[in-house]
mmCIF file of C-alpha atoms and ligand atoms in Angstrom:
data_model
loop_
_atom_site.group_PDB
_atom_site.id
_atom_site.type_symbol
_atom_site.label_atom_id
_atom_site.label_comp_id
_atom_site.label_asym_id
_atom_site.label_seq_id
_atom_site.Cartn_x
_atom_site.Cartn_y
_atom_site.Cartn_z
ATOM 1 C CA MET V 17 8.206 6.490 22.680
ATOM 2 C CA GLN V 18 7.477 10.170 21.479
ATOM 3 C CA VAL V 19 4.416 11.004 19.750
ATOM 4 C CA PHE V 20 4.038 14.733 18.434
ATOM 5 C CA LYS V 21 1.341 16.228 16.100
ATOM 6 C CA SER V 22 3.048 18.928 14.261
ATOM 7 C CA GLY V 23 6.408 19.389 11.827
ATOM 8 C CA THR V 24 7.280 21.811 14.581
ATOM 9 C CA GLU V 25 7.687 19.712 16.892
ATOM 10 C CA TRP V 26 9.548 17.182 15.209
ATOM 11 C CA GLN V 27 11.731 19.596 13.935
ATOM 12 C CA LYS V 28 13.866 19.401 17.141
ATOM 13 C CA SER V 29 14.531 15.895 17.233
ATOM 14 C CA TRP V 30 14.662 15.923 13.455
ATOM 15 C CA LEU V 31 17.924 18.744 14.057
ATOM 16 C CA GLN V 32 19.132 16.242 17.481
ATOM 17 C CA ALA V 33 19.285 12.754 14.587
ATOM 18 C CA LEU V 34 21.389 14.796 12.109
ATOM 19 C CA LYS V 35 23.652 16.199 14.456
ATOM 20 C CA THR V 36 24.170 13.160 15.897
ATOM 21 C CA ASN V 37 24.704 11.685 12.205
ATOM 22 C CA LYS V 38 21.294 9.283 12.803
ATOM 23 C CA THR V 39 20.056 7.498 10.089
ATOM 24 C CA ILE V 40 16.406 8.037 10.236
ATOM 25 C CA GLY V 41 13.561 5.389 8.551
ATOM 26 C CA PHE V 42 9.574 5.987 8.025
ATOM 27 C CA VAL V 43 6.756 4.137 7.591
ATOM 28 C CA PRO V 44 3.933 6.165 6.391
ATOM 29 C CA THR V 45 0.436 4.289 7.833
ATOM 30 C CA MET V 46 -2.997 4.737 7.618
ATOM 31 C CA GLY V 47 -3.591 3.069 11.127
ATOM 32 C CA ALA V 48 -5.245 0.245 12.267
ATOM 33 C CA LEU V 49 -1.974 -1.362 12.306
ATOM 34 C CA HIS V 50 -1.478 -5.235 11.389
ATOM 35 C CA LYS V 51 1.251 -7.718 11.230
ATOM 36 C CA GLY V 52 2.354 -5.891 7.624
ATOM 37 C CA HIS V 53 3.015 -3.062 9.432
ATOM 38 C CA LEU V 54 4.895 -4.647 11.870
ATOM 39 C CA GLU V 55 7.001 -5.620 9.631
ATOM 40 C CA LEU V 56 7.582 -2.479 7.551
ATOM 41 C CA ILE V 57 8.671 -1.285 11.474
ATOM 42 C CA ARG V 58 10.792 -4.202 12.138
ATOM 43 C CA ALA V 59 12.640 -3.680 8.643
ATOM 44 C CA SER V 60 13.249 0.211 9.797
ATOM 45 C CA LYS V 61 14.197 -0.857 12.788
ATOM 46 C CA LYS V 62 17.160 -3.244 11.281
ATOM 47 C CA SER V 63 18.278 -0.354 8.856
ATOM 48 C CA THR V 64 18.176 3.009 10.716
ATOM 49 C CA ASP V 65 19.275 4.472 13.885
ATOM 50 C CA LEU V 66 15.737 5.223 13.892
ATOM 51 C CA THR V 67 12.242 4.862 13.426
ATOM 52 C CA VAL V 68 9.359 7.453 12.814
ATOM 53 C CA VAL V 69 5.511 6.095 12.233
ATOM 54 C CA SER V 70 3.132 8.466 10.676
ATOM 55 C CA ILE V 71 -0.498 7.542 11.256
ATOM 56 C CA PHE V 72 -2.725 9.599 9.037
ATOM 57 C CA VAL V 73 -5.875 8.665 7.300
ATOM 58 C CA ASN V 74 -5.539 10.576 4.032
ATOM 59 C CA PRO V 75 -8.937 11.727 2.966
ATOM 60 C CA ILE V 76 -8.157 13.170 -0.396
ATOM 61 C CA GLN V 77 -6.539 9.411 -1.019
ATOM 62 C CA PHE V 78 -10.139 7.680 -1.011
ATOM 63 C CA THR V 79 -12.466 7.744 -4.038
ATOM 64 C CA ASN V 80 -15.651 6.574 -1.884
ATOM 65 C CA GLN V 81 -16.808 8.395 0.817
ATOM 66 C CA GLU V 82 -18.333 5.256 2.905
ATOM 67 C CA ASP V 83 -14.765 3.641 2.598
ATOM 68 C CA PHE V 84 -13.293 7.028 4.296
ATOM 69 C CA GLU V 85 -15.398 7.296 7.212
ATOM 70 C CA LYS V 86 -15.233 3.385 7.475
ATOM 71 C CA TYR V 87 -11.865 3.372 7.828
ATOM 72 C CA PRO V 88 -10.507 1.380 11.398
ATOM 73 C CA VAL V 89 -9.615 4.062 13.628
ATOM 74 C CA LEU V 90 -7.444 2.326 16.405
ATOM 75 C CA THR V 91 -5.583 4.706 17.391
ATOM 76 C CA SER V 92 -4.966 3.937 21.404
ATOM 77 C CA GLN V 93 -4.393 0.331 20.254
ATOM 78 C CA ASP V 94 -2.063 1.357 17.221
ATOM 79 C CA LEU V 95 0.468 3.299 19.873
ATOM 80 C CA GLU V 96 -0.125 0.327 22.347
ATOM 81 C CA LEU V 97 1.926 -1.782 20.003
ATOM 82 C CA LEU V 98 4.335 0.517 18.520
ATOM 83 C CA GLN V 99 5.394 1.488 21.959
ATOM 84 C CA LYS V 100 5.892 -2.884 22.060
ATOM 85 C CA GLU V 101 7.742 -2.477 18.380
ATOM 86 C CA LYS V 102 10.233 0.247 21.010
ATOM 87 C CA VAL V 103 9.614 3.004 17.812
ATOM 88 C CA ASP V 104 11.458 5.950 18.468
ATOM 89 C CA PHE V 105 8.657 8.305 17.156
ATOM 90 C CA VAL V 106 5.243 8.526 16.211
ATOM 91 C CA PHE V 107 3.542 11.827 13.823
ATOM 92 C CA LEU V 108 0.309 11.908 14.533
ATOM 93 C CA PRO V 109 -1.023 14.809 12.600
ATOM 94 C CA SER V 110 -4.498 16.297 12.523
ATOM 95 C CA GLN V 111 -6.513 16.486 9.300
ATOM 96 C CA GLU V 112 -6.440 20.294 10.059
ATOM 97 C CA SER V 113 -2.534 20.577 10.042
ATOM 98 C CA ILE V 114 -2.070 18.970 7.282
ATOM 99 C CA TYR V 115 -4.878 20.209 5.179
ATOM 100 C CA PRO V 116 -5.555 23.461 6.180
ATOM 101 C CA GLU V 117 -6.899 23.634 3.106
ATOM 102 C CA LYS V 118 -8.172 21.338 0.208
ATOM 103 C CA PRO V 119 -5.079 21.221 -1.949
ATOM 104 C CA ILE V 120 -5.377 22.349 -5.554
ATOM 105 C CA LEU V 121 -2.125 20.643 -6.815
ATOM 106 C CA ASN V 122 -3.268 17.558 -8.591
ATOM 107 C CA PHE V 123 -0.141 15.032 -9.283
ATOM 108 C CA ASN V 124 -0.784 12.995 -13.187
ATOM 109 C CA PHE V 125 1.047 9.835 -13.287
ATOM 110 C CA GLY V 126 0.233 9.172 -16.952
ATOM 111 C CA ASN V 127 0.177 6.029 -18.405
ATOM 112 C CA LEU V 128 1.437 4.477 -14.708
ATOM 113 C CA GLU V 129 -2.520 5.769 -13.121
ATOM 114 C CA ARG V 130 -4.515 4.927 -16.463
ATOM 115 C CA VAL V 131 -4.628 0.870 -15.302
ATOM 116 C CA LEU V 132 -5.600 -1.113 -12.662
ATOM 117 C CA GLU V 133 -6.376 1.318 -9.356
ATOM 118 C CA GLY V 134 -5.934 4.194 -11.454
ATOM 119 C CA GLU V 135 -8.848 3.712 -13.111
ATOM 120 C CA PHE V 136 -11.558 2.518 -10.518
ATOM 121 C CA ARG V 137 -10.269 4.944 -8.411
ATOM 122 C CA PRO V 138 -9.618 8.136 -10.361
ATOM 123 C CA GLY V 139 -7.611 10.618 -8.199
ATOM 124 C CA HIS V 140 -6.293 8.383 -5.952
ATOM 125 C CA PHE V 141 -2.495 8.059 -6.397
ATOM 126 C CA SER V 142 -2.894 12.245 -6.830
ATOM 127 C CA GLY V 143 -4.080 11.734 -3.518
ATOM 128 C CA VAL V 144 -1.015 9.652 -2.343
ATOM 129 C CA GLY V 145 1.269 11.124 -4.388
ATOM 130 C CA ILE V 146 0.439 14.650 -2.113
ATOM 131 C CA ILE V 147 0.299 12.990 1.675
ATOM 132 C CA VAL V 148 3.463 10.982 0.787
ATOM 133 C CA SER V 149 4.857 14.235 -0.308
ATOM 134 C CA LYS V 150 4.043 16.392 2.412
ATOM 135 C CA LEU V 151 4.953 13.426 4.762
ATOM 136 C CA PHE V 152 8.345 13.317 3.725
ATOM 137 C CA ASN V 153 8.937 16.618 3.373
ATOM 138 C CA ILE V 154 8.102 16.902 7.073
ATOM 139 C CA ILE V 155 9.500 13.822 8.331
ATOM 140 C CA ARG V 156 12.939 14.131 6.016
ATOM 141 C CA PRO V 157 13.726 10.706 6.094
ATOM 142 C CA ASN V 158 16.777 8.710 4.830
ATOM 143 C CA ILE V 159 14.828 5.859 4.080
ATOM 144 C CA ALA V 160 11.026 5.119 3.545
ATOM 145 C CA PHE V 161 9.371 1.594 4.055
ATOM 146 C CA PHE V 162 6.251 0.552 1.868
ATOM 147 C CA GLY V 163 4.786 -3.117 1.697
ATOM 148 C CA GLN V 164 4.814 -4.713 -1.836
ATOM 149 C CA LYS V 165 0.959 -5.679 -1.515
ATOM 150 C CA ASP V 166 0.461 -2.143 -2.845
ATOM 151 C CA LEU V 167 2.527 -2.595 -6.081
ATOM 152 C CA GLN V 168 0.894 -0.078 -8.344
ATOM 153 C CA GLN V 169 1.497 2.726 -5.182
ATOM 154 C CA VAL V 170 5.026 1.333 -5.263
ATOM 155 C CA ALA V 171 5.503 2.369 -8.553
ATOM 156 C CA ILE V 172 3.726 5.594 -8.112
ATOM 157 C CA ILE V 173 5.745 6.529 -4.944
ATOM 158 C CA LYS V 174 9.466 5.926 -6.636
ATOM 159 C CA LYS V 175 8.093 7.990 -8.841
ATOM 160 C CA VAL V 176 7.068 10.829 -7.244
ATOM 161 C CA VAL V 177 11.012 10.264 -5.587
ATOM 162 C CA GLN V 178 12.389 9.783 -8.396
ATOM 163 C CA ASP V 179 10.899 13.153 -10.127
ATOM 164 C CA LEU V 180 10.696 15.490 -7.158
ATOM 165 C CA SER V 181 14.022 14.565 -6.014
ATOM 166 C CA PHE V 182 13.542 13.481 -2.481
ATOM 167 C CA PRO V 183 16.655 12.966 -0.844
ATOM 168 C CA LEU V 184 15.842 9.131 0.317
ATOM 169 C CA LYS V 185 15.614 5.730 -0.216
ATOM 170 C CA LEU V 186 12.671 2.959 -0.686
ATOM 171 C CA HIS V 187 12.596 -0.219 0.985
ATOM 172 C CA ILE V 188 10.331 -2.381 -0.643
ATOM 173 C CA VAL V 189 8.772 -5.424 1.627
ATOM 174 C CA PRO V 190 7.453 -8.278 0.550
ATOM 175 C CA THR V 191 3.660 -8.957 1.123
ATOM 176 C CA ILE V 192 3.099 -10.910 5.056
ATOM 177 C CA ARG V 193 -0.164 -13.071 3.988
ATOM 178 C CA GLU V 194 -2.255 -15.107 6.844
ATOM 179 C CA LYS V 195 -1.497 -18.425 6.916
ATOM 180 C CA ASP V 196 -4.121 -19.465 3.735
ATOM 181 C CA GLY V 197 -2.941 -17.284 2.076
ATOM 182 C CA LEU V 198 -4.721 -13.891 2.684
ATOM 183 C CA ALA V 199 -2.954 -10.919 1.961
ATOM 184 C CA LEU V 200 -2.771 -8.742 5.474
ATOM 185 C CA SER V 201 -4.686 -5.134 5.356
ATOM 186 C CA SER V 202 -6.569 -3.065 8.130
ATOM 187 C CA ARG V 203 -10.186 -3.796 5.621
ATOM 188 C CA ASN V 204 -9.748 -7.347 6.417
ATOM 189 C CA MET V 205 -11.055 -6.186 9.972
ATOM 190 C CA ARG V 206 -14.322 -5.088 8.264
ATOM 191 C CA LEU V 207 -14.968 -8.573 6.530
ATOM 192 C CA SER V 208 -17.577 -10.818 8.149
ATOM 193 C CA VAL V 209 -16.492 -14.536 8.973
ATOM 194 C CA GLN V 210 -18.908 -15.586 6.124
ATOM 195 C CA GLU V 211 -16.566 -12.493 3.559
ATOM 196 C CA ARG V 212 -13.426 -13.400 5.264
ATOM 197 C CA GLU V 213 -14.216 -17.425 4.013
ATOM 198 C CA LYS V 214 -14.342 -16.019 0.289
ATOM 199 C CA ALA V 215 -11.578 -13.402 0.508
ATOM 200 C CA LEU V 216 -9.330 -16.360 0.016
ATOM 201 C CA ILE V 217 -10.207 -16.587 -3.800
ATOM 202 C CA LEU V 218 -8.086 -14.077 -4.310
ATOM 203 C CA TYR V 219 -4.781 -15.221 -3.778
ATOM 204 C CA ASN V 220 -5.876 -18.483 -4.235
ATOM 205 C CA SER V 221 -6.553 -16.919 -8.265
ATOM 206 C CA LEU V 222 -3.491 -15.664 -8.315
ATOM 207 C CA GLU V 223 -1.858 -18.807 -7.427
ATOM 208 C CA PHE V 224 -3.799 -20.810 -9.462
ATOM 209 C CA ALA V 225 -3.111 -18.307 -12.757
ATOM 210 C CA LYS V 226 0.042 -18.429 -11.621
ATOM 211 C CA ASN V 227 0.678 -21.976 -12.123
ATOM 212 C CA GLU V 228 -0.965 -22.247 -15.194
ATOM 213 C CA LEU V 229 1.278 -19.754 -16.850
ATOM 214 C CA LEU V 230 3.996 -21.406 -15.499
ATOM 215 C CA THR V 231 2.896 -24.713 -16.887
ATOM 216 C CA ASN V 232 2.730 -22.766 -20.130
ATOM 217 C CA LYS V 233 -0.976 -22.049 -20.609
ATOM 218 C CA ASP V 234 -2.249 -19.138 -22.646
ATOM 219 C CA TRP V 235 -2.646 -15.505 -20.190
ATOM 220 C CA LEU V 236 -5.968 -14.701 -21.769
ATOM 221 C CA ALA V 237 -7.901 -18.332 -21.522
ATOM 222 C CA VAL V 238 -6.378 -17.976 -17.701
ATOM 223 C CA ARG V 239 -7.708 -14.773 -17.183
ATOM 224 C CA LYS V 240 -11.286 -15.288 -18.584
ATOM 225 C CA GLN V 241 -11.115 -19.017 -16.376
ATOM 226 C CA MET V 242 -10.444 -16.440 -13.795
ATOM 227 C CA MET V 243 -12.900 -14.228 -13.661
ATOM 228 C CA LEU V 244 -15.542 -17.008 -14.324
ATOM 229 C CA SER V 245 -14.994 -18.282 -10.836
ATOM 230 C CA PHE V 246 -14.760 -14.867 -9.572
ATOM 231 C CA GLU V 247 -18.336 -14.688 -12.000
ATOM 232 C CA ALA V 248 -19.466 -17.774 -9.502
ATOM 233 C CA GLU V 249 -19.224 -16.256 -6.193
ATOM 234 C CA PRO V 250 -22.222 -14.111 -5.222
ATOM 235 C CA LEU V 251 -20.029 -12.467 -2.552
ATOM 236 C CA ALA V 252 -17.614 -11.581 -4.890
ATOM 237 C CA LYS V 253 -17.431 -8.591 -7.470
ATOM 238 C CA LEU V 254 -14.046 -8.692 -9.440
ATOM 239 C CA GLU V 255 -13.007 -5.014 -10.587
ATOM 240 C CA TYR V 256 -9.524 -6.175 -12.354
ATOM 241 C CA PHE V 257 -7.580 -9.293 -13.033
ATOM 242 C CA GLU V 258 -4.288 -8.255 -15.137
ATOM 243 C CA LEU V 259 -0.380 -9.222 -15.759
ATOM 244 C CA VAL V 260 1.500 -6.033 -15.801
ATOM 245 C CA HIS V 261 4.349 -5.286 -15.706
ATOM 246 C CA PRO V 262 5.343 -4.215 -12.197
ATOM 247 C CA GLU V 263 7.109 -1.344 -12.752
ATOM 248 C CA THR V 264 5.261 0.498 -15.791
ATOM 249 C CA PHE V 265 1.992 -1.193 -15.092
ATOM 250 C CA GLN V 266 2.051 -2.293 -19.235
ATOM 251 C CA VAL V 267 -0.927 -4.455 -19.564
ATOM 252 C CA PHE V 268 0.361 -7.433 -20.965
ATOM 253 C CA GLU V 269 -1.871 -9.953 -23.414
ATOM 254 C CA GLU V 270 0.242 -12.954 -22.978
ATOM 255 C CA PHE V 271 3.276 -14.126 -20.728
ATOM 256 C CA GLU V 272 6.747 -13.970 -21.623
ATOM 257 C CA ARG V 273 9.646 -15.979 -19.692
ATOM 258 C CA GLY V 274 11.895 -14.128 -18.849
ATOM 259 C CA LYS V 275 10.188 -10.575 -18.817
ATOM 260 C CA LYS V 276 9.624 -9.187 -15.086
ATOM 261 C CA SER V 277 5.467 -9.732 -14.604
ATOM 262 C CA SER V 278 3.228 -9.732 -11.797
ATOM 263 C CA ILE V 279 -0.379 -10.670 -11.929
ATOM 264 C CA CYS V 280 -2.828 -8.099 -9.952
ATOM 265 C CA VAL V 281 -6.136 -8.428 -8.829
ATOM 266 C CA ALA V 282 -9.075 -6.104 -7.235
ATOM 267 C CA SER V 283 -12.296 -7.161 -5.992
ATOM 268 C CA PHE V 284 -14.973 -6.542 -3.774
ATOM 269 C CA ILE V 285 -16.285 -9.013 -1.194
ATOM 270 C CA GLY V 286 -19.066 -8.120 0.197
ATOM 271 C CA ASN V 287 -18.570 -3.913 0.968
ATOM 272 C CA ILE V 288 -15.090 -4.033 1.049
ATOM 273 C CA ARG V 289 -12.625 -3.727 -1.506
ATOM 274 C CA LEU V 290 -9.631 -6.021 -1.567
ATOM 275 C CA ILE V 291 -6.512 -5.902 -3.616
ATOM 276 C CA ASP V 292 -3.342 -8.182 -4.236
ATOM 277 C CA ASN V 293 -0.601 -9.453 -6.662
ATOM 278 C CA LEU V 294 1.761 -11.864 -7.160
ATOM 279 C CA PRO V 295 5.051 -11.898 -8.981
ATOM 280 C CA ILE V 296 5.767 -14.378 -11.505
ATOM 281 C CA ILE V 297 9.599 -15.401 -11.053
ATOM 282 C CA PRO V 298 9.900 -18.448 -13.965
HETATM 283 O O1 PAF G 310 -0.633 2.404 2.021
HETATM 284 C C1 PAF G 310 -0.814 3.410 2.977
HETATM 285 O O2 PAF G 310 -1.253 2.582 3.962
HETATM 286 C C2 PAF G 310 -1.463 4.875 2.432
HETATM 287 O O3 PAF G 310 -1.255 4.532 1.128
HETATM 288 C C3 PAF G 310 -0.176 5.982 2.457
HETATM 289 C C4 PAF G 310 1.132 5.358 1.485
HETATM 290 C C5 PAF G 310 0.539 5.469 4.594
HETATM 291 C C6 PAF G 310 -0.317 6.883 2.471
HETATM 292 O O4 PAF G 310 -1.538 7.194 2.665
#
């Protein structure tokens, strides 16, 4: 496994890959790797010749300074894990090399970011759009791998790739969950034992709501019931519980069979903000 810290260092290996007709799979991460990341890496190793993983905690996508400062950084543990997974290359850039100056560019994703994550974390998706574009330009992969857990991020990145004509394919990997259903996230490691237990409210409410919809219950009534159950949990602070189109993020007021729909939730558990989503397949 080769670790490189700058685009110039990577260029040689990229040229070599190009010359030998090797395809490059890319898994961008912010580190603190968990089984969800490993699934992305395994998907990349299965479908490409060389896998590059980046580890970079991107400051411009955080809308809360404390969240950025407390974001877990576990570089040596991550590198050990990547070595075990037989990853070919790790891109580990410094903050200064990625942002010699604070970018003045701003992405505006229109309706896609007026709701849910975009509404509660203004500027977040612009930060994601910028870093992902930079990483795509540096790595120049054939396929990039992302997790479905960040459903709105996936929709945003699809737009970035389409609108800027990045010559690559996106491969989306389904959400990986703990045995009890909690979606894997690097933020889970910041939960106390009690918070970890209460964090299940996200998955449980999604499952409950999905089953209610599939037995023809009215969405707005189900949503109200779920909001009340979050209100009743002292450690939880719900931000949204919405039924949306998984690509346009149009917010639905009712569930229609045959129409692509996902339920998305974001809630604080203690001080930790968690998100999750579930597609409704009638
Ligand atoms: O999903 C993440 O971990 C980040 O948003 C990403 C795509 C690595 C960009 O910083």
